[in-house]
CSV table of C-alpha atoms and ligand atoms in Angstrom, one decimal:
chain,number,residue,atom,x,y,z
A,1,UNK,CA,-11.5,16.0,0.0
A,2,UNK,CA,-10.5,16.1,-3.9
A,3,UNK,CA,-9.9,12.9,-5.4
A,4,UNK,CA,-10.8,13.4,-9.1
A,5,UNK,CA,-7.9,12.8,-11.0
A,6,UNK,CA,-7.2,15.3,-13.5
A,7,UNK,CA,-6.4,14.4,-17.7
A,8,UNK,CA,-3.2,15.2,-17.5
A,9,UNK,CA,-2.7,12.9,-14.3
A,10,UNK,CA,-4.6,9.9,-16.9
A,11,UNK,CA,-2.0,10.4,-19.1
A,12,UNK,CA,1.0,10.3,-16.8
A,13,UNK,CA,-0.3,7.0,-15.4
A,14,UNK,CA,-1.1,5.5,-18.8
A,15,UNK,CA,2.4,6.1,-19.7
A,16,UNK,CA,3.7,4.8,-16.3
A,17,UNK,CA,1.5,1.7,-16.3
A,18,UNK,CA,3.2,1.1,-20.0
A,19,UNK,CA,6.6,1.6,-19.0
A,20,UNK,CA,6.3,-0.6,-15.8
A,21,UNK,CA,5.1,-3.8,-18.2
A,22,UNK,CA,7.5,-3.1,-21.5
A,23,UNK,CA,10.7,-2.2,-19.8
A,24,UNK,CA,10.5,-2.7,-15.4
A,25,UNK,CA,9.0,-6.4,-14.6
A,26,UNK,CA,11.3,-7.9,-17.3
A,27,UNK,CA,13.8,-7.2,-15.3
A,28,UNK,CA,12.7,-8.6,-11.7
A,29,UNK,CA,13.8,-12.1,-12.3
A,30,UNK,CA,17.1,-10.9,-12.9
A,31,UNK,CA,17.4,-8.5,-10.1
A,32,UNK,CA,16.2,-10.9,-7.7
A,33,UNK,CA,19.0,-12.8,-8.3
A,34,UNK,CA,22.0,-11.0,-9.5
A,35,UNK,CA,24.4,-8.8,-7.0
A,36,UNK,CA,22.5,-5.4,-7.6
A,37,UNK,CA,25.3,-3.7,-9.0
A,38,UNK,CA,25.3,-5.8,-11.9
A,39,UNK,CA,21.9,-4.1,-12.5
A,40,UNK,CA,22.8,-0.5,-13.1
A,41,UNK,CA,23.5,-0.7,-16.8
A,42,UNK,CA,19.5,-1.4,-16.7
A,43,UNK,CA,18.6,1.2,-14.8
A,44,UNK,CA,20.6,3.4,-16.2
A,45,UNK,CA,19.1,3.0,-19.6
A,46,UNK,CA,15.2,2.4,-18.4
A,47,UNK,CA,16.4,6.0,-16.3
A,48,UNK,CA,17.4,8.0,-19.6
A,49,UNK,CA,13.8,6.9,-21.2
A,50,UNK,CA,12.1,8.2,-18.1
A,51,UNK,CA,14.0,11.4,-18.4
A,52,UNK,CA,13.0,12.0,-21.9
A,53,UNK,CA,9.6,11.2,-20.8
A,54,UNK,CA,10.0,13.2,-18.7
A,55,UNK,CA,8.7,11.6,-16.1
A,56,UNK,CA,11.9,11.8,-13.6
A,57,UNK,CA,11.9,12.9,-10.1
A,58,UNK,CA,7.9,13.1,-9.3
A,59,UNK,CA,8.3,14.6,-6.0
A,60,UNK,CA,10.9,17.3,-6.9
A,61,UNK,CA,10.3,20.7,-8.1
A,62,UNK,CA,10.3,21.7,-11.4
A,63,UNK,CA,12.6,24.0,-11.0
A,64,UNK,CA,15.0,21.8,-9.6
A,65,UNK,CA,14.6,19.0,-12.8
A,66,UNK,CA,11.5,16.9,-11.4
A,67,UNK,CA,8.2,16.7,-12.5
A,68,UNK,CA,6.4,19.2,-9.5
A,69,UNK,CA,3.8,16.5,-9.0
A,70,UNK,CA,1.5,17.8,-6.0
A,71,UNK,CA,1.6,14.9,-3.1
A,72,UNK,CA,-1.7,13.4,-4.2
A,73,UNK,CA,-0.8,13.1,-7.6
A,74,UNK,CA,2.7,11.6,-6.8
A,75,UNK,CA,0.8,9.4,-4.6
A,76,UNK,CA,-1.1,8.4,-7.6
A,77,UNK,CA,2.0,7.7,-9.1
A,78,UNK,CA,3.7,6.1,-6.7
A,79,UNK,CA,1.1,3.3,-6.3
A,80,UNK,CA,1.7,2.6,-9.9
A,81,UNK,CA,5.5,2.3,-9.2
A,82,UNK,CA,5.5,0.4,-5.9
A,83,UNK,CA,4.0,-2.1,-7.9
A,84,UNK,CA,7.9,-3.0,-8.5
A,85,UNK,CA,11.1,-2.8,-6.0
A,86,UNK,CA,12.6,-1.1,-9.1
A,87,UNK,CA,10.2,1.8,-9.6
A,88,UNK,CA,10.9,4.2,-7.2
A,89,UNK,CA,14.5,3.9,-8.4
A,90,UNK,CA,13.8,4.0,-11.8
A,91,UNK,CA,11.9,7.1,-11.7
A,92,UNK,CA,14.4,9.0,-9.5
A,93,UNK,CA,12.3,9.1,-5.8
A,94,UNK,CA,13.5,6.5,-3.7
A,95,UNK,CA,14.8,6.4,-0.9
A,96,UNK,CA,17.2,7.5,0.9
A,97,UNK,CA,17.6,10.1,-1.6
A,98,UNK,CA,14.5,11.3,-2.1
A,99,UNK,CA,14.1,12.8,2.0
A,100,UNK,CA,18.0,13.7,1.3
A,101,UNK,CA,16.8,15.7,-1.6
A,102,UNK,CA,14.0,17.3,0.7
A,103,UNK,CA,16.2,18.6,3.4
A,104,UNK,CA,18.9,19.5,1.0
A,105,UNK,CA,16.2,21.7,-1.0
A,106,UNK,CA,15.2,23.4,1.9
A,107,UNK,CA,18.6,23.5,3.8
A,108,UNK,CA,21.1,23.3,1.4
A,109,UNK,CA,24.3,26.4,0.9
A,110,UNK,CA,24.7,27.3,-2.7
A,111,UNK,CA,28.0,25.7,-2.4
A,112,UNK,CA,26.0,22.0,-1.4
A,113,UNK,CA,23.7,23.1,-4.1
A,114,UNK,CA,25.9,22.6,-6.8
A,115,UNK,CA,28.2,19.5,-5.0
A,116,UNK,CA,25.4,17.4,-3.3
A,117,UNK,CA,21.8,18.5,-4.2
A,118,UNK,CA,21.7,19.0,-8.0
A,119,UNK,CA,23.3,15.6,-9.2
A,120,UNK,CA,21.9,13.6,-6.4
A,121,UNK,CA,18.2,15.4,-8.2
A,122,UNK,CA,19.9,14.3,-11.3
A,123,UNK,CA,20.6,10.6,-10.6
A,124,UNK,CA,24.3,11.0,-10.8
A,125,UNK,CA,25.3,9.9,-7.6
A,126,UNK,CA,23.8,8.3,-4.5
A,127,UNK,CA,23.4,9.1,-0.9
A,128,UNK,CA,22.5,7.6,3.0
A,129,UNK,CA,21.2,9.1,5.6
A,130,UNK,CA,23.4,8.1,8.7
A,131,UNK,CA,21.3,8.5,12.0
A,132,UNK,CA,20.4,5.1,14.1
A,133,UNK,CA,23.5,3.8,15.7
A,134,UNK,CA,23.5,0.2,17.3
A,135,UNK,CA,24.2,0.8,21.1
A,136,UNK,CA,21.5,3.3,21.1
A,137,UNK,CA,17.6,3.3,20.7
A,138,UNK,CA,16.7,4.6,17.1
A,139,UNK,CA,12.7,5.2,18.2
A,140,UNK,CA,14.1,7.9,20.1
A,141,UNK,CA,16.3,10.2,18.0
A,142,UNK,CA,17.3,12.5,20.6
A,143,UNK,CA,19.7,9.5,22.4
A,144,UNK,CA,23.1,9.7,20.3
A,145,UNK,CA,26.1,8.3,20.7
A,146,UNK,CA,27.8,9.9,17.5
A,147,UNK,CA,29.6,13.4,18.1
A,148,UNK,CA,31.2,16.1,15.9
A,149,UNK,CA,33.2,18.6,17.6
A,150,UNK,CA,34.8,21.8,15.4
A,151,UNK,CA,38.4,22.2,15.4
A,152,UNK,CA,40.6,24.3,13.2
A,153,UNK,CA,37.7,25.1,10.5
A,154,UNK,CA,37.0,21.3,10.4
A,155,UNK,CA,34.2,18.8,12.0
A,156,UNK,CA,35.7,16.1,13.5
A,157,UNK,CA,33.0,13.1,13.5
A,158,UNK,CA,33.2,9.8,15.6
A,159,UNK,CA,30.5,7.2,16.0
A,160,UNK,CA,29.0,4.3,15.0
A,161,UNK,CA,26.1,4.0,12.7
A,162,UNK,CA,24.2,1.3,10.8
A,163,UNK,CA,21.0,0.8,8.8
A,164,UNK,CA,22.6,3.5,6.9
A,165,UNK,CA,20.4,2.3,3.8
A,166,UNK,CA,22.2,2.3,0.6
A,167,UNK,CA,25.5,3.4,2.2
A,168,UNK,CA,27.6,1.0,-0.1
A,169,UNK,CA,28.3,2.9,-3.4
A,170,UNK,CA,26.4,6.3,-2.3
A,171,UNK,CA,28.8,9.3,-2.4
A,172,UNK,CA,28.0,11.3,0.5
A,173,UNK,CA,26.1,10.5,4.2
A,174,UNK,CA,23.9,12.7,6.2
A,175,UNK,CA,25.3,12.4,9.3
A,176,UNK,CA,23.6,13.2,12.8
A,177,UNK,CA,25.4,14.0,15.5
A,178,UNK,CA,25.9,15.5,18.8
A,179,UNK,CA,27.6,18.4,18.2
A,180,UNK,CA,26.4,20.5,21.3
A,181,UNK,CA,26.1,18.2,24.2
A,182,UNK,CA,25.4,20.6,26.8
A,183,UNK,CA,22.2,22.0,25.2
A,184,UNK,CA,18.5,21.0,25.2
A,185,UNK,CA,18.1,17.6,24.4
A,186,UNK,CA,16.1,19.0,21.1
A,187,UNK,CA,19.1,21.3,20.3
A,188,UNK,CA,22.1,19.2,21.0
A,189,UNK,CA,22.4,17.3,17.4
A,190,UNK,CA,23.2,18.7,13.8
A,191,UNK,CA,23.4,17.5,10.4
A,192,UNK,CA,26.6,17.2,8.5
A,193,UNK,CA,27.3,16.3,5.2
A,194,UNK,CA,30.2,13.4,4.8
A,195,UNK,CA,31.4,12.6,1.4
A,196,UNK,CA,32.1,8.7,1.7
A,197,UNK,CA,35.7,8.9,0.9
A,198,UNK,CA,36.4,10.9,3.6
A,199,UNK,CA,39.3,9.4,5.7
A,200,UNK,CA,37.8,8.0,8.8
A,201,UNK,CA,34.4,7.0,6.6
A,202,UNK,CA,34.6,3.5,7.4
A,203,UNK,CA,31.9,1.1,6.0
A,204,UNK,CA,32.3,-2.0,7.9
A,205,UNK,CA,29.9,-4.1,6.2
A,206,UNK,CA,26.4,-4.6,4.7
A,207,UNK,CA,24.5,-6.0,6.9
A,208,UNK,CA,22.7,-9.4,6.5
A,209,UNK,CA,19.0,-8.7,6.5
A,210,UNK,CA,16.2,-11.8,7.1
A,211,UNK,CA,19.7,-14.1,5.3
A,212,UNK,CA,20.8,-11.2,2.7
A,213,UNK,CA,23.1,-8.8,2.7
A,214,UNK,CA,22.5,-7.2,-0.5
A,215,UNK,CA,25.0,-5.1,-2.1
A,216,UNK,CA,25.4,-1.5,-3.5
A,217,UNK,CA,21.8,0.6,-3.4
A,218,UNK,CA,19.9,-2.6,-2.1
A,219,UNK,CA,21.7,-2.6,1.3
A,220,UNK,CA,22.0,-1.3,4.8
A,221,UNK,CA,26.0,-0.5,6.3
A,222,UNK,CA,27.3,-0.4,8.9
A,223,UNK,CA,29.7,2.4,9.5
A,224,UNK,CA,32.3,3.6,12.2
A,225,UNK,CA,33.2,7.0,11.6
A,226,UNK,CA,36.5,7.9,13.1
A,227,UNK,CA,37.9,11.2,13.3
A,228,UNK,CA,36.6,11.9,10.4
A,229,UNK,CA,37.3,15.5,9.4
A,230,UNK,CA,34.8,17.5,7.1
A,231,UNK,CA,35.1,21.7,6.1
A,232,UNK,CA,32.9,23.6,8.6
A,233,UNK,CA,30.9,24.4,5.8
A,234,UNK,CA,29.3,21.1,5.1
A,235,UNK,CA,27.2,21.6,8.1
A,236,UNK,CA,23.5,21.5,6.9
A,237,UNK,CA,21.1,23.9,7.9
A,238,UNK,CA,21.4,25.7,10.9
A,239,UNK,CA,24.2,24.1,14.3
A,240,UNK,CA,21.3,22.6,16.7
A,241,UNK,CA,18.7,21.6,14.2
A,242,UNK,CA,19.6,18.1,13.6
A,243,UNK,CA,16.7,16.8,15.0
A,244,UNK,CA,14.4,19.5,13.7
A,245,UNK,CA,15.9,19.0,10.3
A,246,UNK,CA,15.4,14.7,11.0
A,247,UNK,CA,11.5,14.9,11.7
A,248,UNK,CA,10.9,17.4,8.7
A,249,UNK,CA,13.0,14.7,6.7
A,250,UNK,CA,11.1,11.3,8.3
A,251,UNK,CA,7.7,12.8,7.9
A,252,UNK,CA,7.5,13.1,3.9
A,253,UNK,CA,9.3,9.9,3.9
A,254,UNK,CA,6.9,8.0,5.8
A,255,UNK,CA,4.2,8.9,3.2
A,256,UNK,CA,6.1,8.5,0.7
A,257,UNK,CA,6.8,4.8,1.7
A,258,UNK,CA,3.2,4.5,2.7
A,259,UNK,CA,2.1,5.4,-1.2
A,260,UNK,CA,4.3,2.6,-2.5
A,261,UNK,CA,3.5,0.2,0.0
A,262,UNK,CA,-0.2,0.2,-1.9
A,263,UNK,CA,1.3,-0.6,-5.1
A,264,UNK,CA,2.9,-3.6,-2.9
A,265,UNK,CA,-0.4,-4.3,-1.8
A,266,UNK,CA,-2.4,-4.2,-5.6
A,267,UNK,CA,0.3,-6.5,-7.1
A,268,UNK,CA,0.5,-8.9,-4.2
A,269,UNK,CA,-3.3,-8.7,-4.6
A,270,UNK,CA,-3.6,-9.1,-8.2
A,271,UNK,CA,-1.1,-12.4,-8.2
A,272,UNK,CA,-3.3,-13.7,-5.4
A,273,UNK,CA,-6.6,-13.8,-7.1
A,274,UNK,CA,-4.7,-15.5,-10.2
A,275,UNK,CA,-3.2,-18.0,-8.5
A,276,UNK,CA,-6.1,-18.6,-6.9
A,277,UNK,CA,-8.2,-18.7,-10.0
A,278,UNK,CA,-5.8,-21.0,-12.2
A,279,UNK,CA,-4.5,-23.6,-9.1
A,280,UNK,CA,-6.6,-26.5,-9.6
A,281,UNK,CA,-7.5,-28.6,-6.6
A,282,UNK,CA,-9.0,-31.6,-7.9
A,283,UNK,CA,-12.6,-32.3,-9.1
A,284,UNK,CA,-12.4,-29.3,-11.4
A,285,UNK,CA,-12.2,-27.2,-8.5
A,286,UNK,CA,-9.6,-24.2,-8.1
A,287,UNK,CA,-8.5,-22.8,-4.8
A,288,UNK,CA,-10.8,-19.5,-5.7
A,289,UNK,CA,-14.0,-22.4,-4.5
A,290,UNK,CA,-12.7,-22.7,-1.3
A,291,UNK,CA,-14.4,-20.5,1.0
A,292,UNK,CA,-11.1,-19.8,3.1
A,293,UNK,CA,-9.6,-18.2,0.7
A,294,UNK,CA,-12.2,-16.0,-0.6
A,295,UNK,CA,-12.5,-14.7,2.7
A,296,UNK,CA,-8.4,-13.5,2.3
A,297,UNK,CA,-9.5,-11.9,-1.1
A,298,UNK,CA,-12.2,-10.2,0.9
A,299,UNK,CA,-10.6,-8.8,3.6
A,300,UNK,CA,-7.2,-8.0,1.5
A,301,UNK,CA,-10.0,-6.1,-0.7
A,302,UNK,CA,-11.5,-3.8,1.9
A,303,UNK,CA,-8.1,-3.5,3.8
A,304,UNK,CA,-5.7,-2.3,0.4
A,305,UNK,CA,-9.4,-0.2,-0.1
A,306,UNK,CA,-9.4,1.4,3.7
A,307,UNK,CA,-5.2,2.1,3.2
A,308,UNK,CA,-5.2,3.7,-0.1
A,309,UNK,CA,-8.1,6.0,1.2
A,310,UNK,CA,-6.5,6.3,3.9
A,311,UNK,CA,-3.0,7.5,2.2
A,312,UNK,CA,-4.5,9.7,0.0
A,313,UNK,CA,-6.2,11.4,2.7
A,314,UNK,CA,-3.2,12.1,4.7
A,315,UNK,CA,-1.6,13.5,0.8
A,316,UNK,CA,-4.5,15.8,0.2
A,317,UNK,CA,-4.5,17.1,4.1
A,318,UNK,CA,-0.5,17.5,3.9
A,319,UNK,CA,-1.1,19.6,0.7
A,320,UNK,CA,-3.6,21.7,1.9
A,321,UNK,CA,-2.9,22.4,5.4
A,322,UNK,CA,0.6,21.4,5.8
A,323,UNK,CA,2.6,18.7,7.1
A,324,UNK,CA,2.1,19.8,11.0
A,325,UNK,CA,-1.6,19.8,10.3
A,326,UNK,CA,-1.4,15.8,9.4
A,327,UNK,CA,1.1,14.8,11.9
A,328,UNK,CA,-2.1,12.4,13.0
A,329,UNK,CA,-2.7,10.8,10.0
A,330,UNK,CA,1.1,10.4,8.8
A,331,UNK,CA,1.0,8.5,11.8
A,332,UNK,CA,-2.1,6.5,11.7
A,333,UNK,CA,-1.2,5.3,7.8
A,334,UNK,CA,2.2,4.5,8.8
A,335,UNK,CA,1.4,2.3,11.7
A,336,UNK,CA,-2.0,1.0,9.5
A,337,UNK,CA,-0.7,0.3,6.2
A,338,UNK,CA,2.5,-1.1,7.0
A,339,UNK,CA,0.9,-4.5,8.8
A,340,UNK,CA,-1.7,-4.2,5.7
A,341,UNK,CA,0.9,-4.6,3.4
A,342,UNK,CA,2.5,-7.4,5.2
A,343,UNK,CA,-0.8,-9.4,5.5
A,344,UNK,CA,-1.6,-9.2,2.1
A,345,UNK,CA,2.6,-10.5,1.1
A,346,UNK,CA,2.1,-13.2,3.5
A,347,UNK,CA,-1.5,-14.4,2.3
A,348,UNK,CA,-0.3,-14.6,-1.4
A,349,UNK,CA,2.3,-16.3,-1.0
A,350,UNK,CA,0.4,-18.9,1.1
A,351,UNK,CA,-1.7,-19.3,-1.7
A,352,UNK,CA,1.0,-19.8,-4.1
A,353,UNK,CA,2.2,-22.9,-2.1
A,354,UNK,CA,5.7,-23.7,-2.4
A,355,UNK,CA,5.9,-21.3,-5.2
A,356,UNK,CA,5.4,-18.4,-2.9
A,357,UNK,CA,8.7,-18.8,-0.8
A,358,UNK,CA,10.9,-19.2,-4.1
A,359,UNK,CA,12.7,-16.6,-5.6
A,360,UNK,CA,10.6,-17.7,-8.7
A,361,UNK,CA,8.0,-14.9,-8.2
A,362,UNK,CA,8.9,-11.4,-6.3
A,363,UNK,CA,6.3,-12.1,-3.5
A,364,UNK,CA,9.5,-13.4,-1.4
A,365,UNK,CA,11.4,-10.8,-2.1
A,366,UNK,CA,8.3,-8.7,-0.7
A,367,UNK,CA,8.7,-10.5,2.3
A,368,UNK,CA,12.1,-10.7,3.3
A,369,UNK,CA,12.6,-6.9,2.3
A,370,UNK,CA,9.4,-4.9,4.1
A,371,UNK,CA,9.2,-6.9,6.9
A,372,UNK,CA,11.6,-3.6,8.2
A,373,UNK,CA,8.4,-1.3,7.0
A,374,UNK,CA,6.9,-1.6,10.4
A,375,UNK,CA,10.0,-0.8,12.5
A,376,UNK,CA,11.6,2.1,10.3
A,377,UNK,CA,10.7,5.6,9.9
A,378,UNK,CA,9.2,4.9,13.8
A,379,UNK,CA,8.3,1.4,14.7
A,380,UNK,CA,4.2,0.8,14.7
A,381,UNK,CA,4.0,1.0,18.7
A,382,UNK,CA,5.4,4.9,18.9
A,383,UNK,CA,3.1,6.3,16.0
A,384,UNK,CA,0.8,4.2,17.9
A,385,UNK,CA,1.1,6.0,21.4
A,386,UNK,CA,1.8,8.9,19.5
A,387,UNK,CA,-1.7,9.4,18.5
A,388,UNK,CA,-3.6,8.1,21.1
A,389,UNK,CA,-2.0,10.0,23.7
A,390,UNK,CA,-3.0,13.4,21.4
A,391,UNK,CA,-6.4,12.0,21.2
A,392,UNK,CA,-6.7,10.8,24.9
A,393,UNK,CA,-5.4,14.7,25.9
A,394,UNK,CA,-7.9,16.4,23.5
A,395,UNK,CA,-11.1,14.0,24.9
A,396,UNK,CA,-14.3,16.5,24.3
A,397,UNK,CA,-16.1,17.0,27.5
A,398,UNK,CA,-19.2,15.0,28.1
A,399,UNK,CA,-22.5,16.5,26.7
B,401,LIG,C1,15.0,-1.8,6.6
B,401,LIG,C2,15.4,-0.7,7.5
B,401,LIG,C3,16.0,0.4,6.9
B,401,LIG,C4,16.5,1.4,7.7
B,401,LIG,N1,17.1,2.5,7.2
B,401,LIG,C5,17.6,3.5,7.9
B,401,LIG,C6,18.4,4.6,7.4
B,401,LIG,O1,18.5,4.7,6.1
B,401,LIG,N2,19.0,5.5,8.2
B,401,LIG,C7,18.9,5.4,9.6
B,401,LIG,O2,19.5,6.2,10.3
B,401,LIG,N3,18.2,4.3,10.1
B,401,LIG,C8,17.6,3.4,9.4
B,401,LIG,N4,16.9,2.3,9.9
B,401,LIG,C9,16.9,2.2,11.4
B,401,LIG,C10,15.5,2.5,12.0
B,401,LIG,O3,15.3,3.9,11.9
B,401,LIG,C11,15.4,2.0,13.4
B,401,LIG,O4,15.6,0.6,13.4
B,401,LIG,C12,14.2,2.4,14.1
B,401,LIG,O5,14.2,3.8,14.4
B,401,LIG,C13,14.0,1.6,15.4
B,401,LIG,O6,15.1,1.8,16.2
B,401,LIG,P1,15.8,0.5,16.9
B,401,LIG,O7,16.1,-0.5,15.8
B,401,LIG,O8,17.0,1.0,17.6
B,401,LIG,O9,14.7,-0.1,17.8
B,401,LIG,P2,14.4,0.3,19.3
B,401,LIG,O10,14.4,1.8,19.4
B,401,LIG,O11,15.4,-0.4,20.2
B,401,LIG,O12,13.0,-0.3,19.5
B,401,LIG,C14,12.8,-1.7,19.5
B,401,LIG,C15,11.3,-1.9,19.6
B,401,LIG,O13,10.8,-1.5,20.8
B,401,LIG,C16,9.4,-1.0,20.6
B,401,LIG,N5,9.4,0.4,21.1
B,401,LIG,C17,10.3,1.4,20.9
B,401,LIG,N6,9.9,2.5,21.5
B,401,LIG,C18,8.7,2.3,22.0
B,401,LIG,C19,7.7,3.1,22.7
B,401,LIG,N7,7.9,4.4,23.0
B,401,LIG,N8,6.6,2.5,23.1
B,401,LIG,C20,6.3,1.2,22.9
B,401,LIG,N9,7.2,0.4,22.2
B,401,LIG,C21,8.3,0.9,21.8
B,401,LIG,C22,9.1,-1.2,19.1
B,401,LIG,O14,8.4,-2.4,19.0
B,401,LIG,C23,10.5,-1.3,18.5
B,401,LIG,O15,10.4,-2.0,17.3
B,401,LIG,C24,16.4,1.3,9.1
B,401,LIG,C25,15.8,0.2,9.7
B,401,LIG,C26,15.3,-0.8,8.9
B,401,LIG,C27,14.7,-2.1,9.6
């Protein structure tokens, strides 16, 4: 393993770090109150200062307008911009676009090139990714209700979607569907690209998540797609890899999520110990003298410590042997650092009181909106089984 992180890494997280205080947590307060949309004009400038950082797009090529980070480096990065719900977007990788942007890059026709992938890489429009449907279970992809059937030159797509993140504004969906139903249950979906105002692109709402519904990039819709007719062309990658093309797509995206989720951790950490330090209790005493809660800074030390070794582990193994290679420890982190993450929201804001479940600091905001880290991207319990059943059927013979 190969930690050390290079100068020119420094530099890049100097100038993050700098950003994140000057221009990114002045505007939390705001954001946590205000309908999102009301916060593009924001974004939108903080955006074109990143750009002529150039700083944009971490995760994405160079050749395609991002910066070419490797993984560990972006992870690096990434810890620095989880720190804030706005940093991912600020910087151009969050998601949904960013796994959009992934299977695009590989899968993409010149034609979807130029109309979807380049000013989705750009920040110029927005996109979901359309695959769990309600009446069906989204831990196991291969189950479907949705369906696109080709007729005269056209898809015709019906179904019934939701937790399409970010569907509300975004300018095109990645739909899966079941476009060959009498094939192997691994070869029965595709991929198809829907612009959202495609007749029969139906958002029904955003739905209300832990008492918010959000609006614009911070939601999740709701859709019902009926007869919905796209070209034959906008059929991504090849007819039959849909669910291919979905694991190849949820697999960065789980690390990806897993690298912010420490910058989650540091801050939640960070305001904990101050709190802590600054609350007095009486008798000149401040909650950091109580032993009960220096045993939640401990154990929030060791387990952000474990994770973020952990994380970066699973980056440098992804990098050098390949994203099959670490199926195991994309798993392990998810399912690890997910109920980290939550632990360490949950003790902060029980040491900020009746502070912590205000909107007067962003540790609710943490809580209400990653409680969904340990059920999306596969729920804790199938990365679970996942693993164990590989390790249980490799078990060494006794010596
Ligand atoms: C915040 C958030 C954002 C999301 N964004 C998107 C998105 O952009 N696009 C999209 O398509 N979907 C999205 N989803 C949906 C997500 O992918 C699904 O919720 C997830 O796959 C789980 O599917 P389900 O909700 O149908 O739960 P189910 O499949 O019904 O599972 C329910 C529970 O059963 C347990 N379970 C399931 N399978 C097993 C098993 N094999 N062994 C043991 N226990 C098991 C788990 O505890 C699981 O939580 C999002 C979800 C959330 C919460």
């Amino acid at each position: 393993m190969e930690f050390a992180v290079s100068e020119k890494t420094k530099v890049i997280l100097e100038m993050v770090r700098e950003f994140m205080d000057k221009e990114i947590y002045p505007l939390e307060p705001y954001f946590v109150v205000k309908p999102f949309k009301a916060m593009w004009p924001e974004i939108n400038r903080c955006r074109e200062m990143v750009k002529k950082m150039e700083l944009w797009a971490p995760q994405v090529p160079r050749e395609l307008g991002g910066m070419g980070l490797s993984l560990v480096e972006h992870a690096l990065m990434a810890e620095e911009l989880g720190r804030s719900p706005l940093g991912y977007l600020v910087f151009g990788c969050q998601a949904p676009d960013a796994g959009n942007i992934e299977i695009l890059g590989k899968y993409a026709t010149p034609e979807q090139r130029q109309r979807y992938l380049l000013p989705l890489v750009r920040g110029q429009i927005r996109s979901c990714f359309s695959m769990s449907e309600p009446e069906f279970a989204g831990s196991n992809p291969t189950e479907l209700g949705t369906t696109a059937v080709l007729e005269g030159g056209q898809w015709v797509v019906n179904g019934h979607k939701w937790f399409s993140s970010s569907a509300d504004g975004a300018a095109f969906a990645v739909v899966m569907a079941i476009t060959d139903p009498d094939a192997s249950v691994y070869q029965r979906a595709s991929m198809i690209i829907v612009p959202t105002d495609t007749p029969g692109f139906n958002l029904v709402r955003n739905i209300s998540v832990l008492g918010h519904a959000g609006d614009d990039y911070h939601s999740h819709g709701e859709i019902l797609y009926r007869d919905c007719r796209v070209p034959a062309e906008n059929l991504l990658g090849p007819r039959g890899h849909g669910f291919i093309i979905a694991q190849e797509r949820l697999g960065p995206g789980r690390i990806h999520h897993c690298m912010r989720w420490i910058g989650i951790c540091n801050r939640c950490f960070e305001m904990m110990c101050r709190r802590a330090s600054e609350r007095k209790v009486g008798k000149g005493k401040t909650l950091a003298d109580k032993q009960i809660i220096q045993e939640w800074v401990a154990e929030s030390r060791a387990e952000i410590l474990a994770s973020r070794l952990m994380v970066l582990y699973a980056a440098w193994k992804i990098e050098t042997e390949g994203l099959h290679a670490a199926r195991e420890e994309v798993s392990l982190i998810k399912f690890y650092v997910a109920p980290v993450m939550l632990r360490v929201i949950d003790r902060a804001i029980q040491v900020h009181g009746g502070l912590g479940v205000t909107d007067d600091t962003i540790l609710s905001f943490f809580y209400r909106m990653e409680r969904g880290a340990r059920i999306y991207d596969g729920p804790d319990e199938v990365h679970k089984v996942v693993v164990a059943r590989r390790l249980l059927r490799d078990v060494a013979p006794a010596r």
